[in-house]
């Protein structure tokens, strides 16, 4: 499978083949508290200058701690959030400023699998109604009964007996419910699926089944995945490349083996050291302390230095005076670190 490294705005060589998804300089702001009672809300930057490419049939894993911006990035790519800056190109088409009608059409090619299978399915709807709903909304079926055969085929595709088509979600286990959610996402035959921690709410014994199912579907249908997760073992199993997010910024991106065997950024090393190892002799060195959380008023000062400069053992004078760009380091690695 061909892998395409992400690009930063200063370096944009033509890729060997057109990527399915291309993100450049993506920045998202949320409204914060008002400085005055009737004044405008302040802006909180939750994603800043995100850049990557996703090839057809490729899986890019997004990894980071809670609050790093992983789910927000997925929603922004789906155009469910306004952008403060940046550009998104999907299948050769600029979708940065799509109107509502355009976003609805875009849903046929971009779908989402949600984190919690217990709340993402309407408990009052049968499996037939849940999976047929996208087909009805997009005019591919006039009603659930017309879509029954198509829904039955989708259930077989995700390894669920079609006899369950008239049951309600409460009659299924968590893993079965997630399979129903995957079937619903596949109903329109999308080119890209954004999976927002699709196995984190499942039992450990079921996670491998769902991940293997997603890989089988990718091999059969040629789907691309943007796979959001914090379980590093799952990410390594399913991903072709991995991008590391830290507090709204991408700090490292490379193929799986490079990230796991030779991490370049101190935050990546910290994440890998947090993975439990059955044999203590296989631990990846001495754990590195994460950077302390900034106090109110310190966020503005961080723009002029590396966020890890206060806790990184490799930090030099430049790290404390200038923020490193997210740039190429070697052949297939991108990292935001002066010492990488």
Coordinates of C-alpha atoms in Angstrom, one line a residue:
X1 CA 0.0 0.0 0.0
X2 CA 1.4 3.4 -1.0
X3 CA 1.9 5.8 1.9
X4 CA 1.9 9.6 1.5
X5 CA 3.5 11.8 4.2
X6 CA 1.6 14.9 5.3
X7 CA 2.8 18.2 4.0
X8 CA 3.2 21.6 5.6
X9 CA 2.3 24.7 3.8
X10 CA 5.9 25.7 3.1
X11 CA 6.6 22.4 1.4
X12 CA 4.1 21.1 -1.1
X13 CA 5.7 18.8 -3.7
X14 CA 3.2 17.0 -5.9
X15 CA 2.5 13.5 -4.6
X16 CA 2.9 10.4 -6.7
X17 CA -0.9 10.0 -6.9
X18 CA -3.8 12.2 -5.8
X19 CA -4.7 11.7 -2.1
X20 CA -8.3 11.1 -1.2
X21 CA -8.1 13.6 1.6
X22 CA -5.7 16.6 1.9
X23 CA -5.7 18.8 4.9
X24 CA -3.6 22.0 5.0
X25 CA -3.3 24.4 7.9
X26 CA -6.5 23.3 9.5
X27 CA -7.3 25.6 12.5
X28 CA -10.4 25.5 14.7
X29 CA -11.4 28.0 17.4
X30 CA -14.1 27.6 20.0
X31 CA -15.9 30.4 21.8
X32 CA -14.5 31.0 25.3
X33 CA -15.7 33.2 28.2
X34 CA -16.6 36.8 27.6
X35 CA -14.2 39.5 28.8
X36 CA -17.2 41.9 29.4
X37 CA -20.8 41.1 30.0
X38 CA -21.9 42.3 26.6
X39 CA -18.6 41.9 24.8
X40 CA -17.8 39.2 22.2
X41 CA -16.6 35.8 23.5
X42 CA -12.9 35.2 23.6
X43 CA -11.5 32.5 21.3
X44 CA -9.9 29.3 22.4
X45 CA -7.7 27.6 19.8
X46 CA -8.4 23.9 19.9
X47 CA -6.6 22.8 16.7
X48 CA -3.7 24.7 15.1
X49 CA -2.1 24.3 11.7
X50 CA -2.9 20.6 11.1
X51 CA -1.5 19.1 7.9
X52 CA -1.7 15.6 6.5
X53 CA -2.7 13.5 3.4
X54 CA -4.7 10.3 3.4
X55 CA -4.4 8.0 0.4
X56 CA -7.2 5.8 -1.0
X57 CA -7.4 2.6 0.9
X58 CA -5.1 3.9 3.7
X59 CA -5.7 4.1 7.5
X60 CA -4.3 7.0 9.4
X61 CA -4.4 6.6 13.2
X62 CA -4.9 9.7 15.3
X63 CA -3.5 9.3 18.8
X64 CA -3.3 11.6 21.8
X65 CA -4.6 12.1 25.3
X66 CA -8.1 13.1 26.1
X67 CA -8.7 16.7 25.1
X68 CA -5.9 16.8 22.5
X69 CA -8.4 17.5 19.6
X70 CA -8.8 14.1 18.0
X71 CA -12.6 14.0 17.8
X72 CA -12.6 17.7 16.9
X73 CA -10.4 17.1 14.0
X74 CA -12.7 14.3 12.7
X75 CA -15.7 16.6 13.0
X76 CA -13.9 19.4 11.2
X77 CA -13.0 17.1 8.3
X78 CA -16.6 16.1 8.0
X79 CA -17.4 19.9 7.9
X80 CA -19.5 19.8 11.0
X81 CA -17.4 22.6 12.6
X82 CA -16.4 26.0 11.1
X83 CA -12.7 26.5 10.4
X84 CA -10.8 29.5 11.6
X85 CA -8.2 28.9 8.9
X86 CA -7.0 26.2 6.6
X87 CA -8.1 24.2 3.6
X88 CA -9.6 20.7 3.1
X89 CA -9.6 18.9 -0.3
X90 CA -11.6 15.7 -0.6
X91 CA -11.3 13.6 -3.8
X92 CA -9.9 16.5 -5.7
X93 CA -12.7 18.9 -4.6
X94 CA -12.2 21.8 -2.2
X95 CA -14.8 21.3 0.6
X96 CA -13.6 24.1 2.9
X97 CA -16.6 26.4 2.5
X98 CA -19.4 24.0 1.5
X99 CA -23.0 25.2 2.0
X100 CA -25.5 23.1 3.8
X101 CA -26.7 21.4 0.6
X102 CA -23.1 20.5 -0.3
X103 CA -22.4 19.0 3.1
X104 CA -25.4 16.8 2.7
X105 CA -24.2 15.5 -0.6
X106 CA -20.7 15.1 0.9
X107 CA -22.2 12.6 3.5
X108 CA -22.5 10.0 0.7
X109 CA -18.8 9.8 0.5
X110 CA -17.8 10.6 4.1
X111 CA -19.4 8.7 7.1
X112 CA -18.7 8.3 10.8
X113 CA -18.6 5.4 13.2
X114 CA -19.2 6.7 16.7
X115 CA -17.6 5.8 20.0
X116 CA -20.5 4.6 22.1
X117 CA -22.7 1.9 20.4
X118 CA -25.2 2.2 23.3
X119 CA -26.1 5.9 22.6
X120 CA -25.4 6.2 18.9
X121 CA -28.4 3.9 18.0
X122 CA -31.9 5.2 18.5
X123 CA -33.5 2.6 21.0
X124 CA -36.9 3.2 19.4
X125 CA -35.9 2.2 15.9
X126 CA -35.5 -1.3 14.5
X127 CA -32.2 -2.4 12.9
X128 CA -34.1 -2.1 9.5
X129 CA -35.0 1.5 10.2
X130 CA -31.5 2.4 11.6
X131 CA -29.5 1.0 8.6
X132 CA -32.1 2.1 6.0
X133 CA -32.2 5.7 7.2
X134 CA -29.2 6.9 5.2
X135 CA -30.7 5.3 2.0
X136 CA -34.0 7.1 2.6
X137 CA -32.5 10.4 3.4
X138 CA -30.4 10.4 0.2
X139 CA -33.3 9.2 -2.0
X140 CA -32.0 5.7 -2.6
X141 CA -35.1 4.1 -1.1
X142 CA -38.6 5.4 -0.5
X143 CA -39.0 3.5 2.8
X144 CA -37.6 0.8 5.1
X145 CA -39.4 -2.0 3.3
X146 CA -38.0 -1.1 0.0
X147 CA -34.5 -1.1 1.5
X148 CA -35.0 -4.4 3.3
X149 CA -32.9 -6.5 0.9
X150 CA -30.1 -4.0 0.9
X151 CA -30.1 -3.8 4.7
X152 CA -30.0 -7.6 4.9
X153 CA -26.9 -7.6 2.6
X154 CA -25.2 -5.0 4.8
X155 CA -25.9 -7.1 7.9
X156 CA -24.3 -10.1 6.2
X157 CA -21.3 -7.8 5.3
X158 CA -20.7 -7.1 9.0
X159 CA -21.2 -10.7 10.1
X160 CA -24.7 -10.3 11.6
X161 CA -27.5 -12.7 10.8
X162 CA -30.1 -10.9 8.6
X163 CA -32.8 -12.5 10.7
X164 CA -32.1 -9.8 13.3
X165 CA -33.4 -7.1 10.9
X166 CA -36.6 -6.4 12.9
X167 CA -35.1 -6.4 16.4
X168 CA -34.3 -3.4 18.5
X169 CA -30.9 -2.3 19.7
X170 CA -31.5 -3.3 23.3
X171 CA -31.4 -7.0 22.2
X172 CA -27.8 -6.8 21.1
X173 CA -24.4 -6.8 22.8
X174 CA -22.0 -3.9 22.6
X175 CA -20.0 -5.5 19.8
X176 CA -23.1 -6.3 17.8
X177 CA -24.4 -2.8 18.2
X178 CA -21.1 -1.4 16.9
X179 CA -21.5 -3.8 13.9
X180 CA -24.9 -2.2 13.3
X181 CA -23.3 1.2 13.4
X182 CA -20.7 0.1 10.9
X183 CA -23.4 -1.3 8.6
X184 CA -25.2 2.0 8.8
X185 CA -22.0 3.9 7.8
X186 CA -21.5 1.5 4.9
X187 CA -25.0 1.9 3.5
X188 CA -24.0 4.7 1.1
X189 CA -20.8 3.0 0.1
X190 CA -18.5 5.9 1.3
X191 CA -14.9 6.4 0.3
X192 CA -13.9 7.6 3.8
X193 CA -15.0 6.6 7.3
X194 CA -14.0 8.5 10.3
X195 CA -14.0 6.1 13.2
X196 CA -14.1 8.0 16.5
X197 CA -12.7 5.5 19.1
X198 CA -15.0 2.8 17.8
X199 CA -13.7 0.1 20.1
X200 CA -13.0 2.0 23.4
X201 CA -16.5 1.2 24.8
X202 CA -16.3 -2.5 24.0
X203 CA -14.9 -5.5 26.0
X204 CA -11.3 -6.3 25.3
X205 CA -12.3 -9.7 23.9
X206 CA -14.6 -8.0 21.3
X207 CA -12.3 -5.2 20.2
X208 CA -10.1 -7.5 18.1
X209 CA -13.2 -8.8 16.3
X210 CA -14.4 -5.3 15.4
X211 CA -11.0 -4.1 14.3
X212 CA -10.5 -7.3 12.1
X213 CA -13.9 -6.7 10.6
X214 CA -12.9 -3.1 9.7
X215 CA -9.7 -4.3 8.1
X216 CA -11.7 -7.0 6.1
X217 CA -14.1 -4.3 4.9
X218 CA -11.3 -2.1 3.9
X219 CA -9.6 -4.8 1.8
X220 CA -13.0 -5.7 0.1
X221 CA -14.3 -2.1 -0.4
X222 CA -11.2 0.0 -0.6
X223 CA -12.3 2.4 2.1
X224 CA -10.0 4.9 3.8
X225 CA -10.1 5.3 7.6
X226 CA -9.3 8.2 9.8
X227 CA -9.0 6.1 13.0
X228 CA -9.2 8.1 16.2
X229 CA -8.1 6.2 19.3
X230 CA -6.0 6.3 22.5
X231 CA -5.4 2.6 22.7
X232 CA -2.0 2.3 21.1
X233 CA -2.1 -1.4 20.6
X234 CA -5.3 -1.2 18.6
X235 CA -3.9 1.7 16.5
X236 CA -0.7 -0.2 15.7
X237 CA -2.8 -3.2 14.5
X238 CA -5.0 -1.3 12.1
X239 CA -3.0 1.8 11.0
X240 CA -0.6 2.3 8.1
X241 CA 0.6 5.6 9.5
X242 CA 0.1 7.3 12.9
X243 CA -0.2 11.0 13.7
X244 CA 0.4 12.1 17.3
X245 CA -1.7 15.1 18.6
X246 CA -0.8 17.1 21.6
X247 CA -3.0 20.0 22.8
X248 CA -4.3 20.8 19.4
X249 CA -1.0 20.4 17.5
X250 CA 0.4 17.6 15.4
X251 CA 3.8 16.8 16.9
X252 CA 4.8 13.6 14.9
X253 CA 3.6 11.5 12.0
X254 CA 5.2 8.4 10.5
X255 CA 4.5 4.8 9.6
X256 CA 3.7 2.5 12.5
X257 CA 7.1 0.8 12.8
X258 CA 8.9 4.1 12.8
X259 CA 6.7 5.6 15.5
X260 CA 6.8 2.5 17.8
X261 CA 10.5 1.6 17.3
X262 CA 12.1 5.0 16.9
X263 CA 9.9 7.8 18.4
X264 CA 11.5 11.2 17.7
X265 CA 9.3 13.5 19.8
X266 CA 9.4 13.4 23.6
X267 CA 5.6 13.3 23.8
X268 CA 5.5 10.3 21.5
X269 CA 8.0 8.5 23.8
X270 CA 5.8 9.4 26.8
X271 CA 2.7 7.9 25.2
X272 CA 4.6 4.7 24.3
X273 CA 6.0 4.3 27.8
X274 CA 2.4 4.4 29.1
X275 CA 1.6 1.1 27.3
X276 CA 1.6 -1.8 29.7
X277 CA 4.2 -4.4 29.0
X278 CA 3.7 -8.0 30.4
X279 CA 7.5 -8.4 30.6
X280 CA 9.1 -5.5 32.6
X281 CA 12.4 -6.2 30.7
X282 CA 10.7 -4.9 27.5
X283 CA 9.9 -1.5 28.9
X284 CA 10.9 1.4 26.6
X285 CA 13.4 3.2 28.8
X286 CA 12.7 5.5 31.6
X287 CA 9.3 7.3 31.5
X288 CA 9.5 11.0 30.6
X289 CA 7.3 13.4 32.6
X290 CA 4.7 15.1 30.5
X291 CA 4.9 18.9 30.4
X292 CA 3.1 20.7 33.2
X293 CA -0.3 22.1 32.4
X294 CA -0.1 25.9 31.7
X295 CA -1.6 28.3 34.1
X296 CA -4.0 31.0 33.1
X297 CA -2.0 33.6 31.2
X298 CA 0.8 31.3 30.1
X299 CA -0.9 30.1 26.9
X300 CA 0.0 33.3 25.1
X301 CA 3.7 32.8 26.1
X302 CA 3.8 29.3 24.7
X303 CA 3.7 30.6 21.1
X304 CA 7.4 31.6 21.4
X305 CA 8.7 28.3 22.7
X306 CA 8.3 24.5 22.5
X307 CA 5.6 23.3 24.8
X308 CA 7.9 20.5 26.0
X309 CA 10.9 22.8 26.7
X310 CA 10.3 22.7 30.5
X311 CA 10.3 18.9 30.7
X312 CA 12.4 17.6 27.8
X313 CA 15.9 16.4 28.5
X314 CA 17.0 17.3 25.0
X315 CA 15.9 20.9 25.2
X316 CA 18.4 23.6 24.2
X317 CA 18.3 27.3 24.1
X318 CA 16.4 27.5 20.8
X319 CA 13.6 25.3 22.2
X320 CA 12.9 28.0 24.9
X321 CA 12.8 30.8 22.4
X322 CA 11.2 29.5 19.2
X323 CA 8.4 27.0 18.6
X324 CA 9.6 24.2 16.2
X325 CA 7.6 23.8 12.9
X326 CA 6.0 20.5 11.9
X327 CA 8.5 19.6 9.2
X328 CA 10.0 16.6 7.5
X329 CA 12.7 14.7 9.4
X330 CA 14.1 11.9 7.3
X331 CA 12.3 10.2 4.5
X332 CA 8.9 9.3 5.9
X333 CA 8.7 11.1 9.3
X334 CA 7.3 14.5 10.1
X335 CA 8.0 15.9 13.6
X336 CA 7.8 19.2 15.5
X337 CA 11.1 19.1 17.3
X338 CA 14.4 21.0 16.9
X339 CA 16.5 18.0 18.1
X340 CA 14.8 15.3 16.1

